[in-house]
PDB file of C-alpha atoms in Angstrom:
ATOM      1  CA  UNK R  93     108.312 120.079 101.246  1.00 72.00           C
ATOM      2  CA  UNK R  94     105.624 122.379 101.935  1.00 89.00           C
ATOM      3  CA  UNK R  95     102.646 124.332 100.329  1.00 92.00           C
ATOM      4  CA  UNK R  96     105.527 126.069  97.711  1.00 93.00           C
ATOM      5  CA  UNK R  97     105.858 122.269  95.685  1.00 93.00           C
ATOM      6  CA  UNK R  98     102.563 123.027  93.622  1.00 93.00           C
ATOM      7  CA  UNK R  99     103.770 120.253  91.113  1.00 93.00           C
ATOM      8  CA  UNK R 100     103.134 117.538  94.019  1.00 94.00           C
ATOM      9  CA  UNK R 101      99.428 118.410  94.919  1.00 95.00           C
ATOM     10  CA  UNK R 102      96.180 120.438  93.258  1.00 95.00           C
ATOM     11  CA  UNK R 103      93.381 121.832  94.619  1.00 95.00           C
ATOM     12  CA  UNK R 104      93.065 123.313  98.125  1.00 94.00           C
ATOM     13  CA  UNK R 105      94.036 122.441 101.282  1.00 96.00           C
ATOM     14  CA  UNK R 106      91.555 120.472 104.284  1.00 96.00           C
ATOM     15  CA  UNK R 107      92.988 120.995 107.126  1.00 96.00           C
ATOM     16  CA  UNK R 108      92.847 118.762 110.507  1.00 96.00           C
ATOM     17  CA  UNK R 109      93.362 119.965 114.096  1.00 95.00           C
ATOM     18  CA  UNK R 110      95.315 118.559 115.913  1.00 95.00           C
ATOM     19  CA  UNK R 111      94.330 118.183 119.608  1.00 93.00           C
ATOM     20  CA  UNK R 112      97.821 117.262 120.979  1.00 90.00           C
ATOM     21  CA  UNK R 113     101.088 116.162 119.493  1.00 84.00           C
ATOM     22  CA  UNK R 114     102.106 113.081 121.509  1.00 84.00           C
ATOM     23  CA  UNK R 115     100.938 111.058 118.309  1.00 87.00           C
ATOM     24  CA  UNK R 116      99.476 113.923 116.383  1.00 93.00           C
ATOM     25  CA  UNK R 117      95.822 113.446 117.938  1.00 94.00           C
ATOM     26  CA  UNK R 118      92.761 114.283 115.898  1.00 96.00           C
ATOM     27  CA  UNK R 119      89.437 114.014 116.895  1.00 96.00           C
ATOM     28  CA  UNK R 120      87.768 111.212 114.331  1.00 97.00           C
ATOM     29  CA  UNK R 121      83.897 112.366 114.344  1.00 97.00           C
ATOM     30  CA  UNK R 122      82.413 110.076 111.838  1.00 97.00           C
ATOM     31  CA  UNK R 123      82.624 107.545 109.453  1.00 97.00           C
ATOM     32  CA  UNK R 124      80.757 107.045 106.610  1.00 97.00           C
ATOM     33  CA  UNK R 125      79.899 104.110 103.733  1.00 96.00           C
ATOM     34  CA  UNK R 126      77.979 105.132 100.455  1.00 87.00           C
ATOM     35  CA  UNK R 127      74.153 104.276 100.701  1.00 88.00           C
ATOM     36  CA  UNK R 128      74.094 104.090 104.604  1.00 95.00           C
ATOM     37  CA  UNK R 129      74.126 106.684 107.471  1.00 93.00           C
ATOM     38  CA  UNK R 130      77.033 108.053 108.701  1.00 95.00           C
ATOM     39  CA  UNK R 131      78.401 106.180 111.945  1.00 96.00           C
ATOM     40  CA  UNK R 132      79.215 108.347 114.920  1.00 96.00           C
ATOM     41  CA  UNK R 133      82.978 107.504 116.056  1.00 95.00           C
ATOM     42  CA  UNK R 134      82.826 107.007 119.802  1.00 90.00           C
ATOM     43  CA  UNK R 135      84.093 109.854 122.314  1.00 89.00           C
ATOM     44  CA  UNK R 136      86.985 109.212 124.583  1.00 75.00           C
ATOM     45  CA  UNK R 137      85.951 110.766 128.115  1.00 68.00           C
ATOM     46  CA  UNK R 138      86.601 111.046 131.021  1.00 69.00           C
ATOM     47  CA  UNK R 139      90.001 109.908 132.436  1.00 67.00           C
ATOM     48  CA  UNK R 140      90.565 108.005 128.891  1.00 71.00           C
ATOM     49  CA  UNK R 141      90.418 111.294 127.130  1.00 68.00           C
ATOM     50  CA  UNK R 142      92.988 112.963 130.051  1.00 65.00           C
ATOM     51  CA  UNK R 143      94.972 110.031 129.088  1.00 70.00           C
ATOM     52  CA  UNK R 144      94.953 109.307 125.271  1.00 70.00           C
ATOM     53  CA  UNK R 145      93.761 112.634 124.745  1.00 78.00           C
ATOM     54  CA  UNK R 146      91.744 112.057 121.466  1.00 92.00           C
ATOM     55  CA  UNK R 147      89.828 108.940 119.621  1.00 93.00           C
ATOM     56  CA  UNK R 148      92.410 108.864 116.758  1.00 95.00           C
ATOM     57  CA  UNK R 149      95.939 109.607 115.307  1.00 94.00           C
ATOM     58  CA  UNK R 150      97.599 109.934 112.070  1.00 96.00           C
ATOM     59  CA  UNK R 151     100.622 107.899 111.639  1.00 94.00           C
ATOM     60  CA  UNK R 152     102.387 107.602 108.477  1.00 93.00           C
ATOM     61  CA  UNK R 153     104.833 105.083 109.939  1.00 92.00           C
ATOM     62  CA  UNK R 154     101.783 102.708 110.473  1.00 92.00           C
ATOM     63  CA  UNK R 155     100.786 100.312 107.023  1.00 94.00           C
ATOM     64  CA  UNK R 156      97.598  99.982 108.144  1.00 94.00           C
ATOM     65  CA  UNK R 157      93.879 101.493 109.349  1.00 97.00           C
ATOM     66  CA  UNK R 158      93.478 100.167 112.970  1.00 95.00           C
ATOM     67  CA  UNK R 159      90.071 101.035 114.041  1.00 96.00           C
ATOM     68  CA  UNK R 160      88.330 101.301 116.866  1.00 93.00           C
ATOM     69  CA  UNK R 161      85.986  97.809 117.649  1.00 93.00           C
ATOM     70  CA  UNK R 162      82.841  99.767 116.968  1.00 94.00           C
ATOM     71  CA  UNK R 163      83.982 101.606 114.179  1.00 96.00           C
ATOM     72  CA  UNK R 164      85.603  98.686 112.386  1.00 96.00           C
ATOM     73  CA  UNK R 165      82.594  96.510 112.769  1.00 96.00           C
ATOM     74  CA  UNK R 166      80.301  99.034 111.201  1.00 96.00           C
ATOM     75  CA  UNK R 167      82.588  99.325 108.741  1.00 97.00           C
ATOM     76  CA  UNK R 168      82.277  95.586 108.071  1.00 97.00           C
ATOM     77  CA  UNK R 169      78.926  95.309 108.572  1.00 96.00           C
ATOM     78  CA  UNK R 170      78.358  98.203 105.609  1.00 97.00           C
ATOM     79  CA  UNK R 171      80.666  96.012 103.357  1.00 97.00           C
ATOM     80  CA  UNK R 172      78.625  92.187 103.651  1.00 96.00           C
ATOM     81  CA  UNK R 173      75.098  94.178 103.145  1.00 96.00           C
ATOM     82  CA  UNK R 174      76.594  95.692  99.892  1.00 96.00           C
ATOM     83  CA  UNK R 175      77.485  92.310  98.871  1.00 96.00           C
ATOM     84  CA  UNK R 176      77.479  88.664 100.909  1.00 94.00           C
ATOM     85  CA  UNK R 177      80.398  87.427  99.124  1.00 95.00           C
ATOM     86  CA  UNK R 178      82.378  90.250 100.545  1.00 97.00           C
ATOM     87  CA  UNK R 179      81.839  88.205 104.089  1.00 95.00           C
ATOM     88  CA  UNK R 180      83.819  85.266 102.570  1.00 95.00           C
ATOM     89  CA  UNK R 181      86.601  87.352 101.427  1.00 96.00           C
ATOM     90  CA  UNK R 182      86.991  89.047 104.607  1.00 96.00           C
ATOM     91  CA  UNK R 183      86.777  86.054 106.804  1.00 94.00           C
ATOM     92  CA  UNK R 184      90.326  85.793 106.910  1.00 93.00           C
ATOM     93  CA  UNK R 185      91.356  89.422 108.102  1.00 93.00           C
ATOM     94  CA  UNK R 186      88.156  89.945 111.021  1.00 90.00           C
ATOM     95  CA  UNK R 187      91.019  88.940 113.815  1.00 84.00           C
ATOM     96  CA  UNK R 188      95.163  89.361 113.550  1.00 79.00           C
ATOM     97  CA  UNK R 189      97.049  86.774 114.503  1.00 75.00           C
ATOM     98  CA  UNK R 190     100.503  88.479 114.065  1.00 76.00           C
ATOM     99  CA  UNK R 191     100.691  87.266 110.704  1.00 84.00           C
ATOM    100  CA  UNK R 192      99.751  89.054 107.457  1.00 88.00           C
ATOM    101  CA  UNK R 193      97.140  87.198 105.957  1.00 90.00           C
ATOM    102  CA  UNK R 194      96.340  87.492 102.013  1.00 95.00           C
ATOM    103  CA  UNK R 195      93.528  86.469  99.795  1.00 96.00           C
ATOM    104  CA  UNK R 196      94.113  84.951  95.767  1.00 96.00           C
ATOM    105  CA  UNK R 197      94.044  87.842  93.877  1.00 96.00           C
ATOM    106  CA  UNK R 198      91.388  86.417  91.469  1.00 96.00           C
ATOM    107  CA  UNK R 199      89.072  86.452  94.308  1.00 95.00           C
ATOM    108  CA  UNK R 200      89.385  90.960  94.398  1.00 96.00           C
ATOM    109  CA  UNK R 201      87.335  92.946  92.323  1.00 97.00           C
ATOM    110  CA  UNK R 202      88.464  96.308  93.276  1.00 97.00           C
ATOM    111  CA  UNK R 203      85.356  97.810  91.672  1.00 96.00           C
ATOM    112  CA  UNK R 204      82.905  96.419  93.578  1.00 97.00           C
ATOM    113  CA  UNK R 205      84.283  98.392  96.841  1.00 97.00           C
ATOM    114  CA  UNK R 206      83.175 101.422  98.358  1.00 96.00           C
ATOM    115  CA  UNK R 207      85.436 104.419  99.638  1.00 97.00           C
ATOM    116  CA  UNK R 208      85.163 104.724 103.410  1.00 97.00           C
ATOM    117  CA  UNK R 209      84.949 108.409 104.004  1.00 98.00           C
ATOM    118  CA  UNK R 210      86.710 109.655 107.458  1.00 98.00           C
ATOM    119  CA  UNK R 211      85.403 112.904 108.905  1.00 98.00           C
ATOM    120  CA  UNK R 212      87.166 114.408 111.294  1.00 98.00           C
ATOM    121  CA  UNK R 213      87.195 118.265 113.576  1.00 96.00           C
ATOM    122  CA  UNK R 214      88.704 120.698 111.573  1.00 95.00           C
ATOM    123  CA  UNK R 215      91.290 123.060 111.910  1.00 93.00           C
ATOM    124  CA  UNK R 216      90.699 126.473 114.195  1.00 86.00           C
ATOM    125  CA  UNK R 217      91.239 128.801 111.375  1.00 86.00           C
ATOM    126  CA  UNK R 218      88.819 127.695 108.762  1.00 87.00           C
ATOM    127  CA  UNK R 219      84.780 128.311 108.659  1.00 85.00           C
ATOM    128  CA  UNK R 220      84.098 124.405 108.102  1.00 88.00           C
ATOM    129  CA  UNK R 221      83.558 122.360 111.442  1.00 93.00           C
ATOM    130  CA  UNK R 222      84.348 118.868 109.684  1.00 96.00           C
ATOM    131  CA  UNK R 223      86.835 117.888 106.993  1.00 96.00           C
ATOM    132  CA  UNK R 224      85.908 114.793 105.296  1.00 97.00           C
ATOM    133  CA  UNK R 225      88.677 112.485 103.650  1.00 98.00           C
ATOM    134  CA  UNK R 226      88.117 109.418 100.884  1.00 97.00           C
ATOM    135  CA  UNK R 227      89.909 106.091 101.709  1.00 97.00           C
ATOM    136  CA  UNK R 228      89.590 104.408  98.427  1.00 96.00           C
ATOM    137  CA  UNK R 229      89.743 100.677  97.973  1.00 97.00           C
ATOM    138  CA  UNK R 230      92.336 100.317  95.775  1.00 95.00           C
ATOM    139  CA  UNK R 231      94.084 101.948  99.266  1.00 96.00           C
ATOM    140  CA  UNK R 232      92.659 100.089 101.823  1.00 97.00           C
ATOM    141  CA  UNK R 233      93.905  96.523  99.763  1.00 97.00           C
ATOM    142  CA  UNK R 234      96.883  96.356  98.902  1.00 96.00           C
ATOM    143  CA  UNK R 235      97.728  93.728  95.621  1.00 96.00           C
ATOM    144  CA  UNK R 236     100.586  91.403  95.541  1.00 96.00           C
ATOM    145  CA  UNK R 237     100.667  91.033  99.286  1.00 94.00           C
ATOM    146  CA  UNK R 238     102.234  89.379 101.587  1.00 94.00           C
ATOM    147  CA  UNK R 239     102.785  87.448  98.478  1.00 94.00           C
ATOM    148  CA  UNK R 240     102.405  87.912  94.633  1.00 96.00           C
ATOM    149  CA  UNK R 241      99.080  86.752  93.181  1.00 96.00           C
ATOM    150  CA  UNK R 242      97.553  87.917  96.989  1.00 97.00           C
ATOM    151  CA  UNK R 243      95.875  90.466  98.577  1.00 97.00           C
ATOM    152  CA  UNK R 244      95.571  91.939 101.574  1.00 97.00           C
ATOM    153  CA  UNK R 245      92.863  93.895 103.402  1.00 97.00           C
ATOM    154  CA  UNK R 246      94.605  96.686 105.383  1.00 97.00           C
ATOM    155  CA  UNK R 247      92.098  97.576 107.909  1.00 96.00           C
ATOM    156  CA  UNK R 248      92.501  96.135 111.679  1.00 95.00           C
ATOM    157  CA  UNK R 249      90.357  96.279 114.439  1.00 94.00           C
ATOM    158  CA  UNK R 250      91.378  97.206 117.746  1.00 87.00           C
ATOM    159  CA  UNK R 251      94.725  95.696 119.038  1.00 82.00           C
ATOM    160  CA  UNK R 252      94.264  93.734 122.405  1.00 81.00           C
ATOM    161  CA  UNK R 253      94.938  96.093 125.281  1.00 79.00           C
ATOM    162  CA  UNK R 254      94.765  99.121 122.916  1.00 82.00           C
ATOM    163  CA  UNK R 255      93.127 102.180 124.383  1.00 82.00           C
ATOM    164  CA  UNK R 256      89.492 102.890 122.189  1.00 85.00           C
ATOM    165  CA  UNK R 257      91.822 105.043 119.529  1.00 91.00           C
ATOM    166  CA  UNK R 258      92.303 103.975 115.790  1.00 94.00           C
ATOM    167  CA  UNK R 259      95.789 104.696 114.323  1.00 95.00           C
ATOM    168  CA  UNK R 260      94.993 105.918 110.706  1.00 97.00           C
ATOM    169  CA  UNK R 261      98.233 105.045 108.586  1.00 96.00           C
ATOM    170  CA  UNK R 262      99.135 104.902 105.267  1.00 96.00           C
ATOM    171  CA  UNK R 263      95.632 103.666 103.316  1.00 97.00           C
ATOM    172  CA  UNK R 264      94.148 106.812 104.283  1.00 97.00           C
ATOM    173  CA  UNK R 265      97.085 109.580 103.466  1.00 96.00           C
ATOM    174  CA  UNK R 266      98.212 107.680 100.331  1.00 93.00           C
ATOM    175  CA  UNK R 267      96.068 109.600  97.728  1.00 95.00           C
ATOM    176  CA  UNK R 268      97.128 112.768  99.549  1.00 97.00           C
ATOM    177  CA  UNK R 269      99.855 115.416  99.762  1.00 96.00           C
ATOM    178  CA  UNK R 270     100.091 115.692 103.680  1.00 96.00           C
ATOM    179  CA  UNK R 271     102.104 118.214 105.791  1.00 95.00           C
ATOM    180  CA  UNK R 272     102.197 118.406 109.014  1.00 93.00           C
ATOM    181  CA  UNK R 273     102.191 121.882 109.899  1.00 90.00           C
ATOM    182  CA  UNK R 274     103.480 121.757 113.565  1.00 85.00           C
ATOM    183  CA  UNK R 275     103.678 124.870 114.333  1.00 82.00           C
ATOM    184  CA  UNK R 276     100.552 126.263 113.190  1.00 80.00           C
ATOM    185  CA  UNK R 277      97.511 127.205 115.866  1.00 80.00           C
ATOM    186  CA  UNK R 278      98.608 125.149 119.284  1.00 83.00           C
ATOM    187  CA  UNK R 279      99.378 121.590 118.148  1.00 88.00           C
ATOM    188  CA  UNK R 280      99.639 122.372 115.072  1.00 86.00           C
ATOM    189  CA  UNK R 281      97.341 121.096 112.036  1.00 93.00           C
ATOM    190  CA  UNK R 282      97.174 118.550 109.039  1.00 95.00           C
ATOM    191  CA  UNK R 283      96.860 119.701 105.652  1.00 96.00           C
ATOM    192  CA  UNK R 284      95.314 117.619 103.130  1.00 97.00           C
ATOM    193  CA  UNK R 285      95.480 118.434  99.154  1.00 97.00           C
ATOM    194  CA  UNK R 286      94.402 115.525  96.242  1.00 96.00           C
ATOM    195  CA  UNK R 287      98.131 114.167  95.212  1.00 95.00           C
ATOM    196  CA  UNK R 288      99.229 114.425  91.644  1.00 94.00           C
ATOM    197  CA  UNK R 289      99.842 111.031  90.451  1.00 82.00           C
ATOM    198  CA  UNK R 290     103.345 110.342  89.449  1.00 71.00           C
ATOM    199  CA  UNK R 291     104.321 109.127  86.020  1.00 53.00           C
ATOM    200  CA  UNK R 292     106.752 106.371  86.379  1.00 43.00           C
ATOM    201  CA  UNK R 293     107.841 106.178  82.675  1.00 42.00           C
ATOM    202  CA  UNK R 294     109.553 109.186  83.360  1.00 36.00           C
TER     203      UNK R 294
END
């Protein structure tokens, strides 16, 4: 599908450039909790950026958020000042072990989380420098995982041996209507439009 499926999205477009295609590479330029300043995502330079070519990539074949160490700590650090209990909760999920972890579910109060905004470089052929995207909690856990009557917390930090890159999967493009418009400017760009919510009744 494409723009022309107006029953899947509304509102307009954002739209991401894409730096290169080898894993559709955006440049991630900040990150952002409510009530504290925005955290600047570290630059790849130098023979790391003629390598990996960017500091992120969206991958909708990836689950998860896997962030950057520095990033993902901030982010952590913003979530126990909001509230100490949240350190308990996340305990668990701080390192991966190759095993999904999960949480009782009576333990989650979904409203007491903050969205994680992601900002990234936008697209060549718009006026706006940044596009900023919501990652809303009730994306970034996920309920009745691994197991019913569990959560888990689907944000990673850095895999060991990873390059300094975060692979931004499915938490952050599931409120979304996403095409990947290849061929547009010279990689190509993202497009981002608020997803109509489907009504499974019918």
């Amino acid at each position: 599908g494409g723009e022309e499926d107006v029953d899947l999205y509304h509102g307009e477009f954002k739209r991401i450039r894409v730096i290169d295609d080898v894993y559709y590479n955006v440049r991630l330029l900040k990150v952002k909790i409510a009530g504290f300043e925005a955290f600047d995502a570290p630059k790849l330079i130098g023979k790391k950026l003629e390598k990996h070519h960017s500091n992120a990539f969206i991958d909708t074949g990836t689950t998860l958020l896997v962030l950057d160490n520095v990033v993902f700590n901030y982010i952590i650090d913003c979530f126990e000042k909001i509230n100490p209990e949240f350190k308990e909760i996340l305990e668990p999920f701080l390192s991966f072990e190759g095993v999904e972890e999960g949480i009782p579910l009576e333990k989650l109060n979904l409203d007491l989380w903050p969205d994680i905004e992601f900002i990234f470089e936008a697209s060549l052929d718009v006026d706006e420098k940044e596009v900023s995207l919501i990652c809303k909690a009730d994306d970034y856990w996920q309920v009745n995982a691994p197991k019913h009557g569990e959560a888990s917390f689907k944000i990673l930090s850095q895999l060991p041996g990873w390059p300094d890159q975060s692979i931004l999967g499915l938490p952050l493009l599931s409120d979304y209507y996403v095409i990947f418009a290849r061929f547009e400017n010279e990689f190509g760009d993202i497009k981002f439009a608020e997803a109509n919510k489907i009504n499974a009744a019918k």
